[in-house]
Coordinates of C-alpha atoms in Angstrom, one line a residue:
X1 CA 142.8 13.8 100.7
X2 CA 142.8 14.2 104.5
X3 CA 144.8 17.1 105.7
X4 CA 144.7 19.0 102.4
X5 CA 144.2 22.8 102.8
X6 CA 141.2 24.0 100.8
X7 CA 140.1 27.6 100.3
X8 CA 137.3 28.6 102.7
X9 CA 134.0 29.8 101.1
X10 CA 132.6 32.8 102.9
X11 CA 129.0 32.6 104.0
X12 CA 126.4 35.3 103.4
X13 CA 125.2 37.1 100.2
X14 CA 127.3 37.1 97.1
X15 CA 129.5 40.1 96.5
X16 CA 128.2 40.3 92.9
X17 CA 124.9 41.7 94.4
X18 CA 126.5 44.9 95.6
X19 CA 127.2 46.4 92.2
X20 CA 123.6 45.7 91.1
X21 CA 122.3 47.4 94.2
X22 CA 124.6 50.4 93.8
X23 CA 123.5 50.7 90.1
X24 CA 119.9 50.6 91.1
X25 CA 120.4 53.2 93.8
X26 CA 122.3 55.4 91.4
X27 CA 119.6 55.1 88.7
X28 CA 116.9 55.8 91.3
X29 CA 118.6 59.0 92.5
X30 CA 119.4 60.1 88.9
X31 CA 115.8 59.6 88.0
X32 CA 114.6 61.5 91.0
X33 CA 116.9 64.4 90.3
X34 CA 115.9 64.4 86.7
X35 CA 112.2 64.4 87.6
X36 CA 112.9 67.2 90.2
X37 CA 114.7 69.3 87.6
X38 CA 112.1 68.6 85.0
X39 CA 109.4 69.6 87.4
X40 CA 111.2 72.8 88.3
X41 CA 111.7 73.6 84.6
X42 CA 108.1 72.9 83.9
X43 CA 107.1 75.2 86.8
X44 CA 109.3 78.0 85.3
X45 CA 107.8 77.5 81.9
X46 CA 104.3 77.4 83.3
X47 CA 104.9 80.7 85.2
X48 CA 106.3 82.3 82.1
X49 CA 103.1 81.3 80.2
X50 CA 101.0 82.8 82.9
X51 CA 103.1 86.0 82.8
X52 CA 102.5 86.3 79.0
X53 CA 98.8 85.8 79.5
X54 CA 98.7 88.5 82.1
X55 CA 100.7 91.0 80.0
X56 CA 98.3 90.4 77.1
X57 CA 95.6 92.0 79.3
X58 CA 97.5 95.3 79.6
X59 CA 96.1 98.1 77.5
X60 CA 97.8 101.3 76.3
X61 CA 96.2 104.7 76.9
X62 CA 94.1 103.2 79.7
X63 CA 94.1 104.0 83.4
X64 CA 96.0 101.9 85.9
X65 CA 92.8 101.1 87.8
X66 CA 91.8 98.3 85.3
X67 CA 91.4 95.1 87.4
X68 CA 92.7 93.0 84.4
X69 CA 96.2 94.6 84.8
X70 CA 96.7 93.9 88.5
X71 CA 98.1 90.5 88.1
X72 CA 100.8 91.6 85.7
X73 CA 101.6 94.7 87.7
X74 CA 102.3 92.9 90.9
X75 CA 104.0 90.0 89.2
X76 CA 106.6 92.3 87.6
X77 CA 107.2 94.0 90.9
X78 CA 107.6 90.6 92.5
X79 CA 110.3 89.7 90.0
X80 CA 112.1 92.9 90.7
X81 CA 112.0 92.4 94.4
X82 CA 113.4 88.8 94.0
X83 CA 116.3 89.9 91.8
X84 CA 119.5 91.7 92.7
X85 CA 120.4 95.0 91.1
X86 CA 123.2 93.2 89.2
X87 CA 120.7 90.6 87.8
X88 CA 118.3 93.3 86.8
X89 CA 121.1 95.2 85.0
X90 CA 122.2 92.1 83.1
X91 CA 118.7 91.3 82.0
X92 CA 118.2 94.8 80.4
X93 CA 118.0 95.0 76.6
X94 CA 120.0 98.2 77.0
X95 CA 119.5 102.0 76.9
X96 CA 116.1 102.8 75.3
X97 CA 114.8 106.2 74.3
X98 CA 111.4 107.9 74.7
X99 CA 110.1 107.5 71.1
X100 CA 110.6 103.7 70.8
X101 CA 108.7 103.1 74.0
X102 CA 106.0 105.5 73.0
X103 CA 105.5 104.4 69.4
X104 CA 106.3 100.7 69.8
X105 CA 104.8 100.0 73.2
X106 CA 103.5 96.5 72.4
X107 CA 106.9 95.4 71.3
X108 CA 108.6 96.6 74.5
X109 CA 105.9 95.6 77.0
X110 CA 107.3 93.4 79.8
X111 CA 110.9 93.8 78.7
X112 CA 113.7 95.2 81.0
X113 CA 114.8 98.5 79.6
X114 CA 117.3 101.2 80.8
X115 CA 116.4 104.9 80.7
X116 CA 118.4 107.9 81.8
X117 CA 117.6 111.6 82.4
X118 CA 116.7 114.2 85.0
X119 CA 114.0 113.7 87.6
X120 CA 112.2 117.0 88.2
X121 CA 109.6 115.8 90.8
X122 CA 108.4 112.8 92.7
X123 CA 106.0 111.7 95.4
X124 CA 105.5 108.8 97.8
X125 CA 102.4 106.7 97.2
X126 CA 101.4 104.7 100.3
X127 CA 99.5 101.7 98.9
X128 CA 100.6 98.7 100.9
X129 CA 100.0 95.3 99.3
X130 CA 101.0 92.8 102.0
X131 CA 100.3 89.7 100.0
X132 CA 102.9 90.9 97.5
X133 CA 105.3 92.3 100.1
X134 CA 104.9 95.9 98.9
X135 CA 104.7 98.8 101.3
X136 CA 104.2 101.5 98.7
X137 CA 105.8 103.2 95.7
X138 CA 107.9 106.2 94.8
X139 CA 106.6 107.8 91.6
X140 CA 109.1 109.8 89.5
X141 CA 108.6 112.2 86.6
X142 CA 111.7 111.7 84.4
X143 CA 112.8 114.0 81.6
X144 CA 114.6 111.6 79.3
X145 CA 118.1 112.3 78.1
X146 CA 118.2 113.0 74.4
X147 CA 114.7 114.4 74.4
X148 CA 112.0 115.0 73.7
X149 CA 110.8 117.5 76.3
X150 CA 108.1 115.0 77.4
X151 CA 108.1 113.0 80.6
X152 CA 108.4 109.4 81.4
X153 CA 106.7 108.0 84.6
X154 CA 108.6 105.6 86.7
X155 CA 107.3 103.6 89.8
X156 CA 110.0 102.2 92.1
X157 CA 109.9 100.2 95.3
X158 CA 113.0 101.7 97.0
X159 CA 115.3 104.7 97.1
X160 CA 119.1 104.5 97.1
X161 CA 120.9 105.5 100.2
X162 CA 121.4 109.2 100.6
X163 CA 118.7 110.1 98.0
X164 CA 116.7 113.2 98.8
X165 CA 113.6 112.6 100.9
X166 CA 110.4 112.2 98.9
X167 CA 107.1 113.2 100.6
X168 CA 103.5 112.1 99.7
X169 CA 101.6 114.3 97.3
X170 CA 100.0 117.3 98.9
X171 CA 96.2 117.7 98.9
X172 CA 96.6 120.3 96.1
X173 CA 98.7 117.9 94.0
X174 CA 102.1 119.3 94.7
X175 CA 105.1 116.9 94.5
X176 CA 108.6 117.0 95.9
X177 CA 110.7 119.1 93.6
X178 CA 114.0 117.5 92.4
X179 CA 116.8 118.0 90.0
X180 CA 118.7 114.7 90.1
X181 CA 120.5 112.9 87.2
X182 CA 119.4 109.2 87.5
X183 CA 119.1 105.9 85.6
X184 CA 116.3 103.4 85.8
X185 CA 116.4 99.8 84.7
X186 CA 112.9 98.3 84.9
X187 CA 110.0 96.7 83.1
X188 CA 108.2 98.7 80.5
X189 CA 104.5 98.4 81.3
X190 CA 102.4 100.6 79.1
X191 CA 101.8 104.0 77.6
X192 CA 99.8 105.7 80.3
X193 CA 97.5 108.8 80.2
X194 CA 98.0 111.6 82.7
X195 CA 96.4 114.9 83.3
X196 CA 98.6 117.9 82.4
X197 CA 98.0 121.7 82.3
X198 CA 97.3 121.5 78.6
X199 CA 94.9 118.5 78.8
X200 CA 95.3 114.7 78.7
X201 CA 98.8 113.6 77.6
X202 CA 100.4 110.1 77.5
X203 CA 103.8 108.9 78.8
X204 CA 105.8 105.7 78.9
X205 CA 105.4 103.9 82.2
X206 CA 108.3 101.9 83.7
X207 CA 108.3 99.7 86.9
X208 CA 111.7 99.6 88.6
X209 CA 113.3 98.5 91.8
X210 CA 115.2 101.7 92.5
X211 CA 117.0 104.5 90.7
X212 CA 120.7 104.3 90.0
X213 CA 122.1 107.5 91.4
X214 CA 125.4 108.9 92.4
X215 CA 125.4 111.2 95.4
X216 CA 127.0 114.6 94.5
X217 CA 130.4 115.0 96.2
X218 CA 130.4 118.0 98.6
X219 CA 133.2 120.4 97.8
X220 CA 135.4 120.9 101.0
X221 CA 135.3 124.5 102.3
X222 CA 139.1 124.7 102.2
X223 CA 139.2 124.1 98.5
X224 CA 137.1 127.2 98.0
X225 CA 139.5 129.5 99.9
X226 CA 142.1 130.0 97.0
X227 CA 139.3 131.1 94.7
X228 CA 137.9 133.4 97.3
X229 CA 141.3 135.0 97.7
X230 CA 141.6 135.5 94.0
X231 CA 138.2 137.1 93.8
X232 CA 139.1 139.5 96.6
X233 CA 142.4 140.5 95.0
X234 CA 140.7 141.0 91.7
X235 CA 137.9 143.1 93.3
X236 CA 140.5 145.2 95.1
X237 CA 142.4 145.8 91.9
X238 CA 139.2 147.0 90.1
X239 CA 138.4 149.4 93.0
X240 CA 142.0 150.7 93.0
X241 CA 141.8 151.4 89.2
X242 CA 138.5 153.2 89.6
X243 CA 139.9 155.3 92.5
X244 CA 143.0 156.2 90.4
X245 CA 140.8 157.2 87.4
X246 CA 138.6 159.5 89.5
X247 CA 141.7 161.0 91.1
X248 CA 143.2 161.8 87.7
X249 CA 140.1 163.3 86.3
X250 CA 139.2 165.4 89.3
X251 CA 142.3 167.6 88.6
X252 CA 141.0 168.7 85.2
X253 CA 139.0 171.9 84.8
X254 CA 135.3 171.3 85.1
X255 CA 132.7 172.7 82.8
X256 CA 129.0 172.8 83.4
X257 CA 127.2 170.6 80.9
X258 CA 125.2 173.5 79.6
X259 CA 128.4 175.2 78.6
X260 CA 129.1 172.4 76.2
X261 CA 126.0 172.9 74.1
X262 CA 123.7 176.0 74.3
X263 CA 120.1 175.2 75.0
X264 CA 119.1 177.4 72.0
X265 CA 120.8 179.4 69.2
X266 CA 120.1 183.1 68.9
X267 CA 119.9 184.7 65.5
X268 CA 122.6 187.0 66.4
X269 CA 125.0 184.1 66.7
X270 CA 124.5 182.9 63.2

């Protein structure tokens, strides 16, 4: 009927289309994210496979100059450089001794291990590898805690702040002498031969980012004063006792040593 109010129908696309478009967009983004994550995961797995192939080329009791080992060598140092110290520590399988690394080198190869001990000497090896972001290495000779009295060799990229300066090896083969208690967490690489005074020996070789080291706390000079005073008082007491003893014995009658025991016995004395 005329004059009757009717609801007005809005022109334009139906509102029912919007949920379908939103769903399509959501599925498209989800698929893209899934494919991106899948591609990233595939890349990670592919790199791990390449790393395993590279480690398979490493040979114990062989020199470091083998070309087949270069890929694994630089790849492990690349992983160390890209990781924080906390990440490296968390990835370690834990403290590991000399004998397991020496006797079971194939089982530990490429694994993050932690070793402790005293470094007795080290030198700086300037071998820059710009394509890997490496300026050089610090090479340590580590006497492991718990023995035996045989060294481990550790290559690192950096030194902790305040660590003693390490110079390059001299032309005569002399290294920087050290006596520092340290800890290394790094990748076990191989059992490496080295020239010693008694011939060719072998040692576990570890690649690390830097040593974990605590700088010794310097004893303030004031704290040594009480001990110095005690030492001086004790020394004075000893000197006083010696003087008193000599004074007491000097008043006794003195006899010549020969008067105590004749040099020979005459027959007339028997």
